[in-house]
Backbone as a printed PyTorch tensor [residue, N CA C, xyz], in Angstrom:
tensor([[[ -0.9510, -12.7500,  15.8540],
         [ -2.3600, -12.8910,  15.4470],
         [ -2.4460, -13.8600,  14.2730]],

        [[ -2.6260, -15.1330,  14.5710],
         [ -2.7260, -16.1340,  13.5050],
         [ -4.0980, -16.7760,  13.5630]],

        [[ -4.6850, -16.9720,  12.3900],
         [ -6.0100, -17.5870,  12.3380],
         [ -5.8680, -19.0280,  11.8760]],

        [[ -6.7280, -19.9100,  12.3520],
         [ -6.6180, -21.3280,  12.0260],
         [ -7.0700, -21.5920,  10.5910]],

        [[ -7.9490, -20.7530,  10.0720],
         [ -8.4860, -21.0060,   8.7320],
         [ -7.5010, -20.6370,   7.6310]],

        [[ -6.6620, -19.6310,   7.8770],
         [ -5.7360, -19.1930,   6.8390],
         [ -4.3160, -19.5940,   7.1970]],

        [[ -3.5310, -19.9910,   6.2050],
         [ -2.1300, -20.3390,   6.4650],
         [ -1.2960, -19.0900,   6.7380]],

        [[ -0.1900, -19.2680,   7.4270],
         [  0.6750, -18.1320,   7.7610],
         [  1.3590, -17.6290,   6.4970]],

        [[  1.3080, -16.3110,   6.2950],
         [  1.9450, -15.7380,   5.1070],
         [  3.4320, -15.5680,   5.3460]],

        [[  4.2430, -15.8400,   4.3300],
         [  5.6870, -15.6610,   4.4690],
         [  6.0490, -14.1870,   4.6220]],

        [[  7.1900, -13.9370,   5.2350],
         [  7.6180, -12.5550,   5.4430],
         [  7.8670, -11.8620,   4.1130]],

        [[  8.4590, -12.5690,   3.1570],
         [  8.7720, -11.9550,   1.8590],
         [  7.4880, -11.4920,   1.1730]],

        [[  6.4260, -12.2970,   1.2460],
         [  5.1680, -11.9220,   0.6070],
         [  4.5920, -10.6560,   1.2560]],

        [[  4.7010, -10.5910,   2.5900],
         [  4.1970,  -9.3950,   3.2770],
         [  5.0060,  -8.1700,   2.8690]],

        [[  6.3230,  -8.3220,   2.7470],
         [  7.1650,  -7.1840,   2.3640],
         [  6.8230,  -6.7300,   0.9500]],

        [[  6.6790,  -7.6770,   0.0160],
         [  6.3620,  -7.3190,  -1.3700],
         [  4.9900,  -6.6680,  -1.4370]],

        [[  4.0230,  -7.2200,  -0.7140],
         [  2.6770,  -6.6550,  -0.7260],
         [  2.6840,  -5.2440,  -0.1410]],

        [[  3.4310,  -5.0540,   0.9350],
         [  3.5100,  -3.7250,   1.5440],
         [  4.1400,  -2.7190,   0.5830]],

        [[  5.1980,  -3.1390,  -0.1150],
         [  5.8510,  -2.2290,  -1.0650],
         [  4.9030,  -1.8950,  -2.2140]],

        [[  4.1830,  -2.8910,  -2.7280],
         [  3.2490,  -2.6580,  -3.8310],
         [  2.1160,  -1.7370,  -3.3980]],

        [[  1.5790,  -1.9870,  -2.2070],
         [  0.4960,  -1.1260,  -1.7020],
         [  1.0060,   0.3010,  -1.5030]],

        [[  2.2220,   0.4380,  -0.9750],
         [  2.7810,   1.7760,  -0.7820],
         [  2.9670,   2.4890,  -2.1120]],

        [[  3.4100,   1.7440,  -3.1280],
         [  3.5990,   2.3590,  -4.4490],
         [  2.2660,   2.8510,  -5.0010]],

        [[  1.2260,   2.0250,  -4.8830],
         [ -0.0880,   2.4100,  -5.4100],
         [ -0.6240,   3.6240,  -4.6410]],

        [[ -0.5080,   3.5880,  -3.3190],
         [ -1.0120,   4.7070,  -2.5140],
         [ -0.2370,   5.9790,  -2.8400]],

        [[  1.0780,   5.8650,  -2.9860],
         [  1.8810,   7.0390,  -3.3150],
         [  1.5030,   7.6070,  -4.6750]],

        [[  1.2830,   6.7280,  -5.6540],
         [  0.9060,   7.2040,  -6.9900],
         [ -0.4640,   7.8710,  -6.9410]],

        [[ -1.3900,   7.2960,  -6.1680],
         [ -2.7310,   7.8700,  -6.0640],
         [ -2.6780,   9.2440,  -5.4130]],

        [[ -1.9030,   9.3570,  -4.3420],
         [ -1.7950,  10.6490,  -3.6580],
         [ -1.1260,  11.6710,  -4.5750]],

        [[ -0.1010,  11.2320,  -5.3220],
         [  0.5680,  12.1460,  -6.2490],
         [ -0.3980,  12.6500,  -7.3130]],

        [[ -1.2240,  11.7560,  -7.8520],
         [ -2.1930,  12.1670,  -8.8740],
         [ -3.2160,  13.1280,  -8.2640]],

        [[ -3.6420,  12.8560,  -7.0470],
         [ -4.6100,  13.7370,  -6.3880],
         [ -4.0080,  15.1250,  -6.1950]],

        [[ -2.7530,  15.1770,  -5.7460],
         [ -2.1170,  16.4830,  -5.5120],
         [ -1.9500,  17.2280,  -6.8330]],

        [[ -1.6190,  16.4950,  -7.9020],
         [ -1.4520,  17.1580,  -9.1940],
         [ -2.7830,  17.6840,  -9.7160]],

        [[ -3.8510,  16.9240,  -9.5270],
         [ -5.1620,  17.3490, -10.0330],
         [ -5.7650,  18.4490,  -9.1750]],

        [[ -5.4610,  18.4430,  -7.8820],
         [ -6.1030,  19.3860,  -6.9660],
         [ -5.0410,  20.0680,  -6.1160]],

        [[ -4.2950,  21.0160,  -6.7140],
         [ -3.2420,  21.7090,  -5.9560],
         [ -3.8450,  22.7000,  -4.9710]],

        [[ -3.2680,  22.7500,  -3.7750],
         [ -3.7620,  23.6670,  -2.7600],
         [ -2.7240,  24.7570,  -2.5600]],

        [[ -2.7560,  25.7640,  -3.4390],
         [ -1.8170,  26.8760,  -3.3440],
         [ -2.5040,  28.0550,  -2.6550]],

        [[ -2.8690,  27.8250,  -1.4110],
         [ -3.5950,  28.8600,  -0.6680],
         [ -2.5970,  29.8020,  -0.0170]]])
């Protein structure tokens, strides 16, 4: 899936972006679990 308007992103950039996004999502989920524990 390549678009003519945007240049192709390098694999390394995609890997770094994926790792950064995963880190942010993991930290957000961790904070949510800490603030709102479900000990039912």
